[in-house]
Tab-separated table of N, CA and C in Angstrom:
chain	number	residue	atom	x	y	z
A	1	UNK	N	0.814	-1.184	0.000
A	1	UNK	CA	0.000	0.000	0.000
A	1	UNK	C	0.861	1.252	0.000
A	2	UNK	N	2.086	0.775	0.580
A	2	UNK	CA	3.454	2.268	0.697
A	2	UNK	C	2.831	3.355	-1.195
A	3	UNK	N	3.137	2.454	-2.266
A	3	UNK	CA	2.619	2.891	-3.768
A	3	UNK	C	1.480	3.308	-3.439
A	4	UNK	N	0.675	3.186	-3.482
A	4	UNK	CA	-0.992	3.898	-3.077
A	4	UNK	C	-0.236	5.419	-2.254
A	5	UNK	N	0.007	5.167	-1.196
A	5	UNK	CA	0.190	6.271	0.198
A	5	UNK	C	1.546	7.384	-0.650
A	6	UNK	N	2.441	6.918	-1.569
A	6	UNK	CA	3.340	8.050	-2.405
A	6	UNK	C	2.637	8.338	-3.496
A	7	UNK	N	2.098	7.930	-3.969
A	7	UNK	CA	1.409	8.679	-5.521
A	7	UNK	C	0.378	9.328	-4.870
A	8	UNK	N	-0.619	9.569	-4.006
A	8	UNK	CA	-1.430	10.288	-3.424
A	8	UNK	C	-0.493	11.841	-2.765
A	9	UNK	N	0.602	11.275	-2.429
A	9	UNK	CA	1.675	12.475	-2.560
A	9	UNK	C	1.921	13.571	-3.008
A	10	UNK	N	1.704	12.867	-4.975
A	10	UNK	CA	2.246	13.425	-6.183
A	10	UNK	C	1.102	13.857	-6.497
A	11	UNK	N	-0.159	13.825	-6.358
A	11	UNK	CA	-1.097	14.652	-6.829
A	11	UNK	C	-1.028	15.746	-6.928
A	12	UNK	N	-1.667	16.386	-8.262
A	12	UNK	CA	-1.641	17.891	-8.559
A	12	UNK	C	-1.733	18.795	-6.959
A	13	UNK	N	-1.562	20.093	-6.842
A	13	UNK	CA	-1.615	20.788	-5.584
A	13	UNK	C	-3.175	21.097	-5.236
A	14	UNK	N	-3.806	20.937	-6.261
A	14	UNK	CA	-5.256	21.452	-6.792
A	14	UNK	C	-5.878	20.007	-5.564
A	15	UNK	N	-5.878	18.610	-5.624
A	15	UNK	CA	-5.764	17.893	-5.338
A	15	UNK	C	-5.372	17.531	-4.103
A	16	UNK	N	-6.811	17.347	-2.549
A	16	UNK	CA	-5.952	16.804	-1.830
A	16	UNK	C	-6.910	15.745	-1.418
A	17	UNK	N	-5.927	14.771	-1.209
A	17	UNK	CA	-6.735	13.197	-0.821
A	17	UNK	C	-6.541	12.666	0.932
A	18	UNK	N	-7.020	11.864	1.201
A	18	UNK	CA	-6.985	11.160	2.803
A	18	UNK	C	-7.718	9.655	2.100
A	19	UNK	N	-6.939	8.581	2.707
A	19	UNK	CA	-6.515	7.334	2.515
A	19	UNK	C	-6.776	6.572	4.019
A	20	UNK	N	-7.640	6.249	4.165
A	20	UNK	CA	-8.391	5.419	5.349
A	20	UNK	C	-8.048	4.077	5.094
A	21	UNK	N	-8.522	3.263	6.078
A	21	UNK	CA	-8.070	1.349	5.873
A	21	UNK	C	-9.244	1.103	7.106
A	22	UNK	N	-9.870	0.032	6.525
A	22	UNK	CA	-10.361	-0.921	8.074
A	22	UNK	C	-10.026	-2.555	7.222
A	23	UNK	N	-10.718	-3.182	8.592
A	23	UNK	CA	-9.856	-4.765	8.629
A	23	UNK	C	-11.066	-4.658	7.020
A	24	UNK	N	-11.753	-4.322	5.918
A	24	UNK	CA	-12.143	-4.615	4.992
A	24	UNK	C	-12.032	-4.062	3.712
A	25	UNK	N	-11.864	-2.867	3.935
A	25	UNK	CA	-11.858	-2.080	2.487
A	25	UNK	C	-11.211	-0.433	3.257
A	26	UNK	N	-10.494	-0.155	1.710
A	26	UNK	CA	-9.921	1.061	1.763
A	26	UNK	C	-10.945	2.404	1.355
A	27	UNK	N	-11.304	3.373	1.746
A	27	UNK	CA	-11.633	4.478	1.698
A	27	UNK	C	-10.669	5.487	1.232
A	28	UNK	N	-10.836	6.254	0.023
A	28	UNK	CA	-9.998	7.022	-0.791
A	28	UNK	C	-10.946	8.575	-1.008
A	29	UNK	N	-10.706	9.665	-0.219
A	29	UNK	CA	-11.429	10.788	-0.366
A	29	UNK	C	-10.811	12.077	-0.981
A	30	UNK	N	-11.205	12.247	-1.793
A	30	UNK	CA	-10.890	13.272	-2.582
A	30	UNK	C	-10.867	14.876	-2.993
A	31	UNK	N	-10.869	15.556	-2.066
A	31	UNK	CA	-11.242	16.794	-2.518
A	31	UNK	C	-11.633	17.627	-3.589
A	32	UNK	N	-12.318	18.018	-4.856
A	32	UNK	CA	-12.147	18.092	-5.686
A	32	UNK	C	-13.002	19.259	-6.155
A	33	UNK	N	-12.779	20.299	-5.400
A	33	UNK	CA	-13.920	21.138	-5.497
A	33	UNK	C	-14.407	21.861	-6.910
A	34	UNK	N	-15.561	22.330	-7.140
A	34	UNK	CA	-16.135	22.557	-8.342
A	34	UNK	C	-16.068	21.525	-9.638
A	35	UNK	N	-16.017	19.849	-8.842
A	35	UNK	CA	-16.224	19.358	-9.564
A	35	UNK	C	-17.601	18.376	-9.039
A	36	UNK	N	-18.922	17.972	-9.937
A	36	UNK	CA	-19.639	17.276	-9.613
A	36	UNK	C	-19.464	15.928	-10.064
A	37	UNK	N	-20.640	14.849	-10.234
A	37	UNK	CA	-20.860	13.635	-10.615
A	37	UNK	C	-20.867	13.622	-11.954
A	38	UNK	N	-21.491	14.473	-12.319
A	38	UNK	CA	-21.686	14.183	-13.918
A	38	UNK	C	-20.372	14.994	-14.495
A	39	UNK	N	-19.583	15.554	-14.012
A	39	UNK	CA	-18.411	16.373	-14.893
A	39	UNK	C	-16.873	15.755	-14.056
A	40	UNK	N	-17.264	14.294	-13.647
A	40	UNK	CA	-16.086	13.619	-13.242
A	40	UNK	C	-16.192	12.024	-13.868
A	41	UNK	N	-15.231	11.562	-14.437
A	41	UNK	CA	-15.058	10.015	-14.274
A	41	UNK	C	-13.867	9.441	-13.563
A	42	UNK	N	-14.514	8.046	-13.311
A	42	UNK	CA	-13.654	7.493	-12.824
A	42	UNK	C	-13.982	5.975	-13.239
A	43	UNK	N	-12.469	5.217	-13.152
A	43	UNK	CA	-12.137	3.924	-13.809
A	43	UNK	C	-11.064	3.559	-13.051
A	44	UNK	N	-10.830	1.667	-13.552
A	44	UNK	CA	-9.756	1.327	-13.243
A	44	UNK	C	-9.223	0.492	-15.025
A	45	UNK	N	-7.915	0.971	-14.688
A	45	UNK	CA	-7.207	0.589	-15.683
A	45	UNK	C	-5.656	0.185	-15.398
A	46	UNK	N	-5.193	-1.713	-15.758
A	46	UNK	CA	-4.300	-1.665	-15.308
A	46	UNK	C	-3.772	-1.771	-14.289
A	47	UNK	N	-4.463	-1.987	-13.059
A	47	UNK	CA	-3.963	-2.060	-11.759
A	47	UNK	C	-4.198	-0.034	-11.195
A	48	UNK	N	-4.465	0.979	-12.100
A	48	UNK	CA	-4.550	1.980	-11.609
A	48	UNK	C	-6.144	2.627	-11.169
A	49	UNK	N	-6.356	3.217	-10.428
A	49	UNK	CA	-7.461	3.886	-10.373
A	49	UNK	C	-7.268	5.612	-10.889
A	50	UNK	N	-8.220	5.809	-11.791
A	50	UNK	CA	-7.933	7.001	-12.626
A	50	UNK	C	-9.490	7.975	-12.903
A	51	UNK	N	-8.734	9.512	-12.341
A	51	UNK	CA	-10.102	9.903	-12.114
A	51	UNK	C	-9.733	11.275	-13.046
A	52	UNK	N	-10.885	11.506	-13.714
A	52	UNK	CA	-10.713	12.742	-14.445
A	52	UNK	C	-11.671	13.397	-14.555
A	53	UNK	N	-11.606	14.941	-14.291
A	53	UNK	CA	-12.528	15.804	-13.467
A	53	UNK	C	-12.587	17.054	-14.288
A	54	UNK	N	-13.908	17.803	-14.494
A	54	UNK	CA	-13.750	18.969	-15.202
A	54	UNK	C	-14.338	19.707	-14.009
A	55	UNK	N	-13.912	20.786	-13.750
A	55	UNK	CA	-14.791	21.953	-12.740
A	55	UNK	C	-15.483	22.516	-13.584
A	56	UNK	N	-16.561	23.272	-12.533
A	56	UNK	CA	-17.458	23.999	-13.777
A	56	UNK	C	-17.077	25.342	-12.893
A	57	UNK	N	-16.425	26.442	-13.451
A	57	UNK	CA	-16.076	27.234	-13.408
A	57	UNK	C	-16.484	28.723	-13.999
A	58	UNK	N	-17.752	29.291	-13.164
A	58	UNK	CA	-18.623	29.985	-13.901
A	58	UNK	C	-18.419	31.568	-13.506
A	59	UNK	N	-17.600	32.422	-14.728
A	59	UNK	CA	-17.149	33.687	-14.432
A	59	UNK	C	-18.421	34.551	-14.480
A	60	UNK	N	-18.257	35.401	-13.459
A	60	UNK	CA	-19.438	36.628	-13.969
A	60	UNK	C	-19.282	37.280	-15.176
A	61	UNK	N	-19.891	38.266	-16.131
A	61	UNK	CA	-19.640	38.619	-17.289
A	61	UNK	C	-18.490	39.902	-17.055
A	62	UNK	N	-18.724	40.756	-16.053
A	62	UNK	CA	-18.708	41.541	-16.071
A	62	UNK	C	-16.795	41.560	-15.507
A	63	UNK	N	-16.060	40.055	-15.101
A	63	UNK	CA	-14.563	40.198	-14.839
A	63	UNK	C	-14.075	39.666	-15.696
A	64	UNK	N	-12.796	40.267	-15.492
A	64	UNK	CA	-11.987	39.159	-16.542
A	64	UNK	C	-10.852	38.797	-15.140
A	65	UNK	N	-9.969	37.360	-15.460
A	65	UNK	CA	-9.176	36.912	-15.045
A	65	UNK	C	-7.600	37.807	-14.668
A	66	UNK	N	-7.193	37.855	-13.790
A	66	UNK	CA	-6.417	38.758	-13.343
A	66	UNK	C	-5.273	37.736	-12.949
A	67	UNK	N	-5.353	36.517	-12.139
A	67	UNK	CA	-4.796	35.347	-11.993
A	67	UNK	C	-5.337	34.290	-11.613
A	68	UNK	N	-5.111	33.563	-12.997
A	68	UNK	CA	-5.977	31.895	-12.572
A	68	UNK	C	-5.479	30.967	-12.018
A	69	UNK	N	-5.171	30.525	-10.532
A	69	UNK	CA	-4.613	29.235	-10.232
A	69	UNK	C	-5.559	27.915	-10.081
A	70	UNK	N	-6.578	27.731	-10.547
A	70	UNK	CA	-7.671	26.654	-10.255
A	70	UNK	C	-7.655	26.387	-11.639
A	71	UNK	N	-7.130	24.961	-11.666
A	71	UNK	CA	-7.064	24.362	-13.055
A	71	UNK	C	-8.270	23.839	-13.498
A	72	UNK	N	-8.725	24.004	-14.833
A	72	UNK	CA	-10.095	23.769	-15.272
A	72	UNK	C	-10.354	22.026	-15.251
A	73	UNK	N	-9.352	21.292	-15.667
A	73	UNK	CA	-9.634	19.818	-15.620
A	73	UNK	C	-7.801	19.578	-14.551
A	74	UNK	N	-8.785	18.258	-13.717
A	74	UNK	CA	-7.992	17.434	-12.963
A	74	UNK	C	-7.922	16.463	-13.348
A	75	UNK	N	-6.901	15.604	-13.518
A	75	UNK	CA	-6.804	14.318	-13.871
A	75	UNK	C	-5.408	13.719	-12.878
A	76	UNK	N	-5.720	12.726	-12.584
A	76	UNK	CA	-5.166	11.903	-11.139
A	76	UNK	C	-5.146	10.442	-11.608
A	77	UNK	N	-4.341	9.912	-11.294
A	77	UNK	CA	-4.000	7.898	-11.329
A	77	UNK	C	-2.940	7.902	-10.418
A	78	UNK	N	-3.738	6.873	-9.437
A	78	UNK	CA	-3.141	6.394	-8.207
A	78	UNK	C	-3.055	4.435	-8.494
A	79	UNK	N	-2.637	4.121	-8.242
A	79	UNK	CA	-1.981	2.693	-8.166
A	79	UNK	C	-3.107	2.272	-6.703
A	80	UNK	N	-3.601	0.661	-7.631
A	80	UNK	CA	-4.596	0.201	-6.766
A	80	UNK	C	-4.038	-0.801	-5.460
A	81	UNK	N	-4.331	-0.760	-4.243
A	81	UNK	CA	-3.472	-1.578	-3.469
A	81	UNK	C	-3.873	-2.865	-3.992
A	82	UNK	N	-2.822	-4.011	-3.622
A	82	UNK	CA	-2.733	-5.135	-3.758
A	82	UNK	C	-4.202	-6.394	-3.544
A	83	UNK	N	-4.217	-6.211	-2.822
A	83	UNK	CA	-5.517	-6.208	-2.192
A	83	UNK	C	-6.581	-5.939	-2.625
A	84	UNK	N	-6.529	-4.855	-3.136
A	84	UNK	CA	-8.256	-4.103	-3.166
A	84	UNK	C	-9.043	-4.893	-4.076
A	85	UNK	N	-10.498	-5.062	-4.550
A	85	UNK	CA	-11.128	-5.704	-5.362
A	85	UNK	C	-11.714	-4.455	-6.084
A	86	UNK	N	-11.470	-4.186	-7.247
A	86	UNK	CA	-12.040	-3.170	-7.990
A	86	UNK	C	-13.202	-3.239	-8.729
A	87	UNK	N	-13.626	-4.656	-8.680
A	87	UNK	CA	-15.116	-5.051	-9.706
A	87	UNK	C	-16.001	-4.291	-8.608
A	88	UNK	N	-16.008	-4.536	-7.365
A	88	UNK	CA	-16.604	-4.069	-6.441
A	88	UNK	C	-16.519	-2.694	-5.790
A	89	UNK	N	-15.740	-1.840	-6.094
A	89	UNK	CA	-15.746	-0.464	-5.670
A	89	UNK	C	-16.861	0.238	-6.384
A	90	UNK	N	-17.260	1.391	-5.141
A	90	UNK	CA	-17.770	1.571	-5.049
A	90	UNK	C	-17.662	3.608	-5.181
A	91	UNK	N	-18.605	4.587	-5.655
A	91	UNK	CA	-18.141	5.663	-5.659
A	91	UNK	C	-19.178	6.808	-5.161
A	92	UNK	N	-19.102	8.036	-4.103
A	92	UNK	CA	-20.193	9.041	-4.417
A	92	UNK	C	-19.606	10.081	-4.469
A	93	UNK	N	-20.287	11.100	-4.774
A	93	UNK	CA	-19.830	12.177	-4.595
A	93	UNK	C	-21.060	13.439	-4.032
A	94	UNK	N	-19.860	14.487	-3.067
A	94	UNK	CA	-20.961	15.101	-2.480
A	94	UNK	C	-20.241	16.253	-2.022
A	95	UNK	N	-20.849	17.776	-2.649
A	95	UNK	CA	-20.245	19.278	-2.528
A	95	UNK	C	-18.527	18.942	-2.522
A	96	UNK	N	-18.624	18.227	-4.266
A	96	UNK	CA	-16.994	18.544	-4.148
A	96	UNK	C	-15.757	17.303	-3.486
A	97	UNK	N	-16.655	16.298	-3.017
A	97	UNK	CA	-15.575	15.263	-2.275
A	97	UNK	C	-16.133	14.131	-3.024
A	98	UNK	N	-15.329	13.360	-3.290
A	98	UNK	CA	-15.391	11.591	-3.924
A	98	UNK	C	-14.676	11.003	-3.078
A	99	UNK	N	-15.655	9.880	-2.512
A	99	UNK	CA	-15.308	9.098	-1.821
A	99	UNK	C	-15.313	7.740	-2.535
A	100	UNK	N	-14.240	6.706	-2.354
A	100	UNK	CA	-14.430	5.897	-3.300
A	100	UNK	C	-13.453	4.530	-2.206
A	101	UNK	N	-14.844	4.063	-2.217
A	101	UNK	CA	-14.948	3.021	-1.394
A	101	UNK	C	-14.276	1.220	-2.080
A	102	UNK	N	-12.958	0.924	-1.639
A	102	UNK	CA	-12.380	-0.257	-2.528
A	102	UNK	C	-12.375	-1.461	-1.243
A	103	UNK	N	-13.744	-2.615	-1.583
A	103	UNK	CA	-13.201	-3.616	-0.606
A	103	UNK	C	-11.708	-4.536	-0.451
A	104	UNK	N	-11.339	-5.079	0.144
A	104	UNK	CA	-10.136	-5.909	0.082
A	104	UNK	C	-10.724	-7.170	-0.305
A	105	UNK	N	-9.848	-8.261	-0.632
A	105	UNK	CA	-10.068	-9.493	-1.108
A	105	UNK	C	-9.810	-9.953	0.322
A	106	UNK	N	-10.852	-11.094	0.333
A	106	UNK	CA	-10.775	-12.115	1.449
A	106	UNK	C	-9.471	-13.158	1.759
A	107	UNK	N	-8.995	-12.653	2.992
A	107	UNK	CA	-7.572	-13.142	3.114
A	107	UNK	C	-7.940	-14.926	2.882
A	108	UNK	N	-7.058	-15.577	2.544
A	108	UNK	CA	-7.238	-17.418	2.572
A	108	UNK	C	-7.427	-17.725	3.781
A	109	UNK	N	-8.602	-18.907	3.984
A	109	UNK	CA	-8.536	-19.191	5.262
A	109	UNK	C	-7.573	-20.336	5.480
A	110	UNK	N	-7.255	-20.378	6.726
A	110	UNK	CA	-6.460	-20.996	7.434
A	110	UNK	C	-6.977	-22.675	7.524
A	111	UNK	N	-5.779	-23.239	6.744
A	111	UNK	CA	-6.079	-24.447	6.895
A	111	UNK	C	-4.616	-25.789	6.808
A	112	UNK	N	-4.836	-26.771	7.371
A	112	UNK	CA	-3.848	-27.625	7.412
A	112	UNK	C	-3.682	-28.468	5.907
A	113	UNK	N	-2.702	-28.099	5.585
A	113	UNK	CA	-2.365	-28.765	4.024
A	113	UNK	C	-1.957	-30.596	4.459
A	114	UNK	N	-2.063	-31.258	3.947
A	114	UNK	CA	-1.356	-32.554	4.039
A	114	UNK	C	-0.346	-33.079	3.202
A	115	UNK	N	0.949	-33.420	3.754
A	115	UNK	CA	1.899	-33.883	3.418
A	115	UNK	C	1.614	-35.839	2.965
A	116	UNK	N	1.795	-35.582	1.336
A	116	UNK	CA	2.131	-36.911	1.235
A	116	UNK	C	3.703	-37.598	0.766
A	117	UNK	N	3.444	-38.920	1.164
A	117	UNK	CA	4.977	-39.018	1.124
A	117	UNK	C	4.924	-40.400	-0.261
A	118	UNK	N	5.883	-40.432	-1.209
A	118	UNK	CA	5.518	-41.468	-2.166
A	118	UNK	C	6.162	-42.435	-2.319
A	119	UNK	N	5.761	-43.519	-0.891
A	119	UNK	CA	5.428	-44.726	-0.286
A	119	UNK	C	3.920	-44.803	-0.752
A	120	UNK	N	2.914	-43.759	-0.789
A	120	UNK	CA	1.915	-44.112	-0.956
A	120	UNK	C	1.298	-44.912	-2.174
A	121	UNK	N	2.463	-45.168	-3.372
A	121	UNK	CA	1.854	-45.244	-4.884
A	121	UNK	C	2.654	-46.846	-4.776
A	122	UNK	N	3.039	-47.393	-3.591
A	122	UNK	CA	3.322	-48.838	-4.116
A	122	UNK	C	2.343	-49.939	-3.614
């Protein structure tokens, strides 16, 4: 998960995320303001999770831009943990935050393997 926890790092500055864990699934929250549901996607591709975001960015008529630091489209790919099950993630969004809910795969259960020894095949 260290890959997940540094590329969340490297995100644009525009961009800030928080990276939760319980004993089942990872929680990935996104900040992403002036962007909604319908003017964001998101996918997995590759082992990556990849989100690309347009703000809607609505000037009055009457200014013009003096200095723009709020980039009109965000686009982000973070590396999926090892673990995570992505058929099953899950996504909402709400005033600006995506939360994007990735269960983990069910650890193997615990069980006694048996040793054979081959004496058994005569």
């Amino acid at each position: 998960m260290s890959a997940l926890r540094d590329a969340l790092s490297d995100l644009p500055d525009a961009v800030f995320a928080d990276l939760l864990e319980s004993e089942t699934s990872y929680l990935l929250v996104l900040d992403l303001p002036g962007v909604t549901a319908e003017t964001a996607e998101l996918r997995v591709e590759k082992g990556r999770l990849v989100v690309e975001a347009r703000r809607d960015k609505q000037l009055p008529a009457e200014f013009d831009y003096v200095r723009e630091e709020r980039p009109l489209f965000l686009d982000a790919e973070v590396p999926l943990p090892p673990d995570a099950v992505a058929d099953e993630a899950e996504a909402s969004m709400e005033r600006g935050t995506l939360e994007i809910r990735l269960p983990k795969r069910e650890a193997a259960s615990e069980r006694t393997i048996p040793i054979t020894t081959g004496d058994e095949d005569a």
